[in-house]
Amino acid sequence: MALEDSKTQVDLALTREGLKGLAHENAFGGIPSFLRRRYTKDLTGVDVAITGVPFDQAVTNRSGTRLGPRAIREASSLQPFDPPYGWDGYSPLEELAIVDYGDLAFDYAQTGSFPELLQAHIERILAADVAAISLGGDHSITLPILRAHAAKHGPLALIQVDAHTDTWPEFDPKTRIDHGTFCYTAVKEGLIDVARSVHVGIRTVVEDNLGIEIIDARQVHERGPSAIAERVRTVVGEAPVYLSFDIDGLDPAFAPGTGTPVWGGLSSGQAAIFLRDLAGINLVGGDVVEVSPPFDTGGITAVAAAHVAMELLCLWGWPRR
Ligand SMILES: [Mn+2]
């Protein structure tokens, strides 16, 4: 990095002239927009909008994911100096117009209206022909986001990396929000094509997975992440894909900062290989959820989540390069 860069490139979240380009700003200073993208509600000429959903009122166990988007943004400031490793030089920050669209604003005490607010928030992005990558927030946020995406793209292939399938029956989807039932309701509402959907990294028991293929964590360990990615590419085929990455898909050793940790999960290295080897899928949107900074140690969970989000940008851009 040139010395003059560190002097002139300050607060790129506000001062960036174009929407593309790497960022050579001190990682420890300034306004940490996601990957130092412009922080704006202007979607003109934008390819992908990053948005935060600081919501944690639907967790079964430990809360704290309302603090996730900020932590992921700060962790992301370690990355935008170079193209991401392992993508043959492909550089989404240089090739794609990406903005930080900020967080969804909502009344924390009115959880009843929250799902519709979130759905409308995502629909505004999609209506501008911009893709949305969301930073959670607990996993209940994926349901309204899926509703917005399915309204645009039709039923989606879902790739869900998670310790949990989140297909536990939801007895009252009109009034309840629950981070363990979003996938159940998504299936019942026809938002996802179960024949083209897959759960990866699972290590909790579920009686009926509604026809969605489970590739549990043991299979990832035994067969290897690259072989699993090959299987997942076969399952999703050419369908429009939504990828939801629950950070508890990683082992608690790699992602302690989460509300419902389960041992035996993926390493961050396995996740990196898995995501890279999905290249070529028709990704239309995605999220990384369940980062709970109060339980994080050394910020490592947020670092992992920021890398996952970068990989989602790579996956979105790769077929369009
Ligand atoms: Mn989970």
PDB file of N, CA, C and O in Angstrom, residues 123-164:
ATOM      1  N   GLU A 123     -37.627  -6.276  -0.620  1.00  0.00           N
ATOM      2  CA  GLU A 123     -38.317  -6.077  -1.904  1.00  0.00           C
ATOM      3  C   GLU A 123     -37.912  -4.755  -2.552  1.00  0.00           C
ATOM      4  O   GLU A 123     -37.836  -4.666  -3.783  1.00  0.00           O
ATOM      5  N   ARG A 124     -37.647  -3.733  -1.724  1.00  0.00           N
ATOM      6  CA  ARG A 124     -37.188  -2.459  -2.291  1.00  0.00           C
ATOM      7  C   ARG A 124     -35.852  -2.635  -3.015  1.00  0.00           C
ATOM      8  O   ARG A 124     -35.625  -2.049  -4.070  1.00  0.00           O
ATOM      9  N   ILE A 125     -34.996  -3.420  -2.441  1.00  0.00           N
ATOM     10  CA  ILE A 125     -33.691  -3.671  -3.076  1.00  0.00           C
ATOM     11  C   ILE A 125     -33.878  -4.457  -4.365  1.00  0.00           C
ATOM     12  O   ILE A 125     -33.362  -4.084  -5.420  1.00  0.00           O
ATOM     13  N   LEU A 126     -34.655  -5.528  -4.280  1.00  0.00           N
ATOM     14  CA  LEU A 126     -34.819  -6.398  -5.454  1.00  0.00           C
ATOM     15  C   LEU A 126     -35.557  -5.684  -6.582  1.00  0.00           C
ATOM     16  O   LEU A 126     -35.301  -5.940  -7.761  1.00  0.00           O
ATOM     17  N   ALA A 127     -36.472  -4.778  -6.219  1.00  0.00           N
ATOM     18  CA  ALA A 127     -37.231  -4.040  -7.240  1.00  0.00           C
ATOM     19  C   ALA A 127     -36.329  -3.139  -8.069  1.00  0.00           C
ATOM     20  O   ALA A 127     -36.664  -2.772  -9.195  1.00  0.00           O
ATOM     21  N   ALA A 128     -35.173  -2.768  -7.520  1.00  0.00           N
ATOM     22  CA  ALA A 128     -34.207  -1.940  -8.255  1.00  0.00           C
ATOM     23  C   ALA A 128     -33.265  -2.808  -9.088  1.00  0.00           C
ATOM     24  O   ALA A 128     -32.249  -2.308  -9.594  1.00  0.00           O
ATOM     25  N   ASP A 129     -33.591  -4.089  -9.215  1.00  0.00           N
ATOM     26  CA  ASP A 129     -32.729  -5.054  -9.916  1.00  0.00           C
ATOM     27  C   ASP A 129     -31.344  -5.119  -9.290  1.00  0.00           C
ATOM     28  O   ASP A 129     -30.324  -5.155  -9.981  1.00  0.00           O
ATOM     29  N   VAL A 130     -31.342  -5.099  -7.980  1.00  0.00           N
ATOM     30  CA  VAL A 130     -30.113  -5.212  -7.194  1.00  0.00           C
ATOM     31  C   VAL A 130     -30.237  -6.474  -6.341  1.00  0.00           C
ATOM     32  O   VAL A 130     -31.324  -6.762  -5.822  1.00  0.00           O
ATOM     33  N   ALA A 131     -29.153  -7.209  -6.226  1.00  0.00           N
ATOM     34  CA  ALA A 131     -29.157  -8.385  -5.356  1.00  0.00           C
ATOM     35  C   ALA A 131     -28.926  -7.964  -3.912  1.00  0.00           C
ATOM     36  O   ALA A 131     -28.286  -6.940  -3.651  1.00  0.00           O
ATOM     37  N   ALA A 132     -29.456  -8.760  -2.983  1.00  0.00           N
ATOM     38  CA  ALA A 132     -29.307  -8.444  -1.559  1.00  0.00           C
ATOM     39  C   ALA A 132     -28.545  -9.558  -0.844  1.00  0.00           C
ATOM     40  O   ALA A 132     -28.858 -10.739  -1.004  1.00  0.00           O
ATOM     41  N   ILE A 133     -27.541  -9.147  -0.088  1.00  0.00           N
ATOM     42  CA  ILE A 133     -26.859 -10.057   0.838  1.00  0.00           C
ATOM     43  C   ILE A 133     -27.108  -9.491   2.241  1.00  0.00           C
ATOM     44  O   ILE A 133     -26.768  -8.331   2.514  1.00  0.00           O
ATOM     45  N   SER A 134     -27.691 -10.296   3.110  1.00  0.00           N
ATOM     46  CA  SER A 134     -28.118  -9.802   4.422  1.00  0.00           C
ATOM     47  C   SER A 134     -27.218 -10.342   5.529  1.00  0.00           C
ATOM     48  O   SER A 134     -26.818 -11.507   5.518  1.00  0.00           O
ATOM     49  N   LEU A 135     -26.947  -9.454   6.495  1.00  0.00           N
ATOM     50  CA  LEU A 135     -26.158  -9.820   7.672  1.00  0.00           C
ATOM     51  C   LEU A 135     -27.093  -9.859   8.880  1.00  0.00           C
ATOM     52  O   LEU A 135     -27.687  -8.837   9.240  1.00  0.00           O
ATOM     53  N   GLY A 136     -27.235 -11.043   9.499  1.00  0.00           N
ATOM     54  CA  GLY A 136     -28.123 -11.167  10.648  1.00  0.00           C
ATOM     55  C   GLY A 136     -27.417 -10.821  11.928  1.00  0.00           C
ATOM     56  O   GLY A 136     -26.220 -10.581  11.972  1.00  0.00           O
ATOM     57  N   GLY A 137     -28.286 -10.797  12.904  1.00  0.00           N
ATOM     58  CA  GLY A 137     -29.649 -11.210  13.012  1.00  0.00           C
ATOM     59  C   GLY A 137     -29.785 -12.733  13.234  1.00  0.00           C
ATOM     60  O   GLY A 137     -28.904 -13.512  12.940  1.00  0.00           O
ATOM     61  N   ASP A 138     -30.897 -13.100  13.896  1.00  0.00           N
ATOM     62  CA  ASP A 138     -31.138 -14.528  14.095  1.00  0.00           C
ATOM     63  C   ASP A 138     -31.764 -15.120  12.846  1.00  0.00           C
ATOM     64  O   ASP A 138     -32.133 -14.408  11.913  1.00  0.00           O
ATOM     65  N   HIS A 139     -31.915 -16.447  12.851  1.00  0.00           N
ATOM     66  CA  HIS A 139     -32.275 -17.112  11.599  1.00  0.00           C
ATOM     67  C   HIS A 139     -33.736 -16.919  11.203  1.00  0.00           C
ATOM     68  O   HIS A 139     -34.119 -17.280  10.086  1.00  0.00           O
ATOM     69  N   SER A 140     -34.540 -16.348  12.088  1.00  0.00           N
ATOM     70  CA  SER A 140     -35.924 -16.067  11.680  1.00  0.00           C
ATOM     71  C   SER A 140     -35.968 -15.059  10.534  1.00  0.00           C
ATOM     72  O   SER A 140     -36.936 -15.028   9.776  1.00  0.00           O
ATOM     73  N   ILE A 141     -34.915 -14.251  10.377  1.00  0.00           N
ATOM     74  CA  ILE A 141     -34.954 -13.212   9.336  1.00  0.00           C
ATOM     75  C   ILE A 141     -34.983 -13.805   7.938  1.00  0.00           C
ATOM     76  O   ILE A 141     -35.414 -13.149   6.989  1.00  0.00           O
ATOM     77  N   THR A 142     -34.524 -15.045   7.809  1.00  0.00           N
ATOM     78  CA  THR A 142     -34.444 -15.623   6.466  1.00  0.00           C
ATOM     79  C   THR A 142     -35.821 -15.842   5.852  1.00  0.00           C
ATOM     80  O   THR A 142     -35.968 -15.792   4.629  1.00  0.00           O
ATOM     81  N   LEU A 143     -36.852 -16.065   6.675  1.00  0.00           N
ATOM     82  CA  LEU A 143     -38.189 -16.317   6.124  1.00  0.00           C
ATOM     83  C   LEU A 143     -38.741 -15.106   5.356  1.00  0.00           C
ATOM     84  O   LEU A 143     -39.118 -15.246   4.183  1.00  0.00           O
ATOM     85  N   PRO A 144     -38.810 -13.911   5.951  1.00  0.00           N
ATOM     86  CA  PRO A 144     -39.272 -12.763   5.156  1.00  0.00           C
ATOM     87  C   PRO A 144     -38.376 -12.461   3.959  1.00  0.00           C
ATOM     88  O   PRO A 144     -38.868 -12.019   2.909  1.00  0.00           O
ATOM     89  N   ILE A 145     -37.081 -12.710   4.117  1.00  0.00           N
ATOM     90  CA  ILE A 145     -36.162 -12.468   2.993  1.00  0.00           C
ATOM     91  C   ILE A 145     -36.456 -13.452   1.857  1.00  0.00           C
ATOM     92  O   ILE A 145     -36.459 -13.085   0.679  1.00  0.00           O
ATOM     93  N   LEU A 146     -36.746 -14.706   2.224  1.00  0.00           N
ATOM     94  CA  LEU A 146     -37.095 -15.701   1.204  1.00  0.00           C
ATOM     95  C   LEU A 146     -38.409 -15.332   0.521  1.00  0.00           C
ATOM     96  O   LEU A 146     -38.572 -15.544  -0.688  1.00  0.00           O
ATOM     97  N   ARG A 147     -39.366 -14.819   1.293  1.00  0.00           N
ATOM     98  CA  ARG A 147     -40.637 -14.403   0.684  1.00  0.00           C
ATOM     99  C   ARG A 147     -40.385 -13.356  -0.400  1.00  0.00           C
ATOM    100  O   ARG A 147     -40.971 -13.413  -1.488  1.00  0.00           O
ATOM    101  N   ALA A 148     -39.514 -12.393  -0.107  1.00  0.00           N
ATOM    102  CA  ALA A 148     -39.205 -11.352  -1.094  1.00  0.00           C
ATOM    103  C   ALA A 148     -38.537 -11.947  -2.328  1.00  0.00           C
ATOM    104  O   ALA A 148     -38.868 -11.593  -3.462  1.00  0.00           O
ATOM    105  N   HIS A 149     -37.597 -12.858  -2.104  1.00  0.00           N
ATOM    106  CA  HIS A 149     -36.881 -13.454  -3.239  1.00  0.00           C
ATOM    107  C   HIS A 149     -37.783 -14.361  -4.069  1.00  0.00           C
ATOM    108  O   HIS A 149     -37.698 -14.374  -5.301  1.00  0.00           O
ATOM    109  N   ALA A 150     -38.638 -15.138  -3.399  1.00  0.00           N
ATOM    110  CA  ALA A 150     -39.524 -16.042  -4.145  1.00  0.00           C
ATOM    111  C   ALA A 150     -40.542 -15.248  -4.961  1.00  0.00           C
ATOM    112  O   ALA A 150     -40.958 -15.673  -6.038  1.00  0.00           O
ATOM    113  N   ALA A 151     -40.949 -14.081  -4.439  1.00  0.00           N
ATOM    114  CA  ALA A 151     -41.889 -13.242  -5.195  1.00  0.00           C
ATOM    115  C   ALA A 151     -41.258 -12.779  -6.502  1.00  0.00           C
ATOM    116  O   ALA A 151     -41.947 -12.589  -7.498  1.00  0.00           O
ATOM    117  N   LYS A 152     -39.955 -12.636  -6.501  1.00  0.00           N
ATOM    118  CA  LYS A 152     -39.266 -12.187  -7.719  1.00  0.00           C
ATOM    119  C   LYS A 152     -38.834 -13.345  -8.612  1.00  0.00           C
ATOM    120  O   LYS A 152     -38.969 -13.282  -9.828  1.00  0.00           O
ATOM    121  N   HIS A 153     -38.287 -14.392  -7.990  1.00  0.00           N
ATOM    122  CA  HIS A 153     -37.640 -15.449  -8.766  1.00  0.00           C
ATOM    123  C   HIS A 153     -38.445 -16.736  -8.852  1.00  0.00           C
ATOM    124  O   HIS A 153     -38.067 -17.646  -9.571  1.00  0.00           O
ATOM    125  N   GLY A 154     -39.543 -16.846  -8.106  1.00  0.00           N
ATOM    126  CA  GLY A 154     -40.235 -18.123  -8.008  1.00  0.00           C
ATOM    127  C   GLY A 154     -39.571 -18.988  -6.956  1.00  0.00           C
ATOM    128  O   GLY A 154     -38.645 -18.550  -6.266  1.00  0.00           O
ATOM    129  N   PRO A 155     -40.052 -20.237  -6.806  1.00  0.00           N
ATOM    130  CA  PRO A 155     -39.482 -21.117  -5.778  1.00  0.00           C
ATOM    131  C   PRO A 155     -37.977 -21.284  -5.959  1.00  0.00           C
ATOM    132  O   PRO A 155     -37.482 -21.447  -7.064  1.00  0.00           O
ATOM    133  N   LEU A 156     -37.254 -21.213  -4.841  1.00  0.00           N
ATOM    134  CA  LEU A 156     -35.800 -21.164  -4.867  1.00  0.00           C
ATOM    135  C   LEU A 156     -35.185 -22.482  -4.433  1.00  0.00           C
ATOM    136  O   LEU A 156     -35.755 -23.209  -3.609  1.00  0.00           O
ATOM    137  N   ALA A 157     -34.016 -22.771  -4.982  1.00  0.00           N
ATOM    138  CA  ALA A 157     -33.171 -23.818  -4.405  1.00  0.00           C
ATOM    139  C   ALA A 157     -32.515 -23.219  -3.161  1.00  0.00           C
ATOM    140  O   ALA A 157     -31.923 -22.150  -3.230  1.00  0.00           O
ATOM    141  N   LEU A 158     -32.666 -23.895  -2.040  1.00  0.00           N
ATOM    142  CA  LEU A 158     -32.063 -23.398  -0.797  1.00  0.00           C
ATOM    143  C   LEU A 158     -30.848 -24.235  -0.440  1.00  0.00           C
ATOM    144  O   LEU A 158     -30.938 -25.456  -0.324  1.00  0.00           O
ATOM    145  N   ILE A 159     -29.712 -23.567  -0.285  1.00  0.00           N
ATOM    146  CA  ILE A 159     -28.540 -24.196   0.335  1.00  0.00           C
ATOM    147  C   ILE A 159     -28.426 -23.597   1.723  1.00  0.00           C
ATOM    148  O   ILE A 159     -28.235 -22.390   1.874  1.00  0.00           O
ATOM    149  N   GLN A 160     -28.612 -24.435   2.724  1.00  0.00           N
ATOM    150  CA  GLN A 160     -28.563 -23.966   4.113  1.00  0.00           C
ATOM    151  C   GLN A 160     -27.424 -24.668   4.826  1.00  0.00           C
ATOM    152  O   GLN A 160     -27.434 -25.889   4.979  1.00  0.00           O
ATOM    153  N   VAL A 161     -26.429 -23.903   5.251  1.00  0.00           N
ATOM    154  CA  VAL A 161     -25.342 -24.435   6.080  1.00  0.00           C
ATOM    155  C   VAL A 161     -25.703 -24.124   7.523  1.00  0.00           C
ATOM    156  O   VAL A 161     -25.930 -22.970   7.881  1.00  0.00           O
ATOM    157  N   ASP A 162     -25.738 -25.172   8.358  1.00  0.00           N
ATOM    158  CA  ASP A 162     -26.348 -24.981   9.672  1.00  0.00           C
ATOM    159  C   ASP A 162     -26.112 -26.227  10.526  1.00  0.00           C
ATOM    160  O   ASP A 162     -25.970 -27.331   9.991  1.00  0.00           O
ATOM    161  N   ALA A 163     -26.086 -26.049  11.833  1.00  0.00           N
ATOM    162  CA  ALA A 163     -26.129 -27.207  12.736  1.00  0.00           C
ATOM    163  C   ALA A 163     -27.545 -27.758  12.846  1.00  0.00           C
ATOM    164  O   ALA A 163     -27.738 -28.905  13.241  1.00  0.00           O
ATOM    165  N   HIS A 164     -28.511 -26.912  12.512  1.00  0.00           N
ATOM    166  CA  HIS A 164     -29.931 -27.235  12.684  1.00  0.00           C
ATOM    167  C   HIS A 164     -30.651 -27.108  11.351  1.00  0.00           C
ATOM    168  O   HIS A 164     -30.322 -26.226  10.549  1.00  0.00           O
TER     169      HIS A 164
END
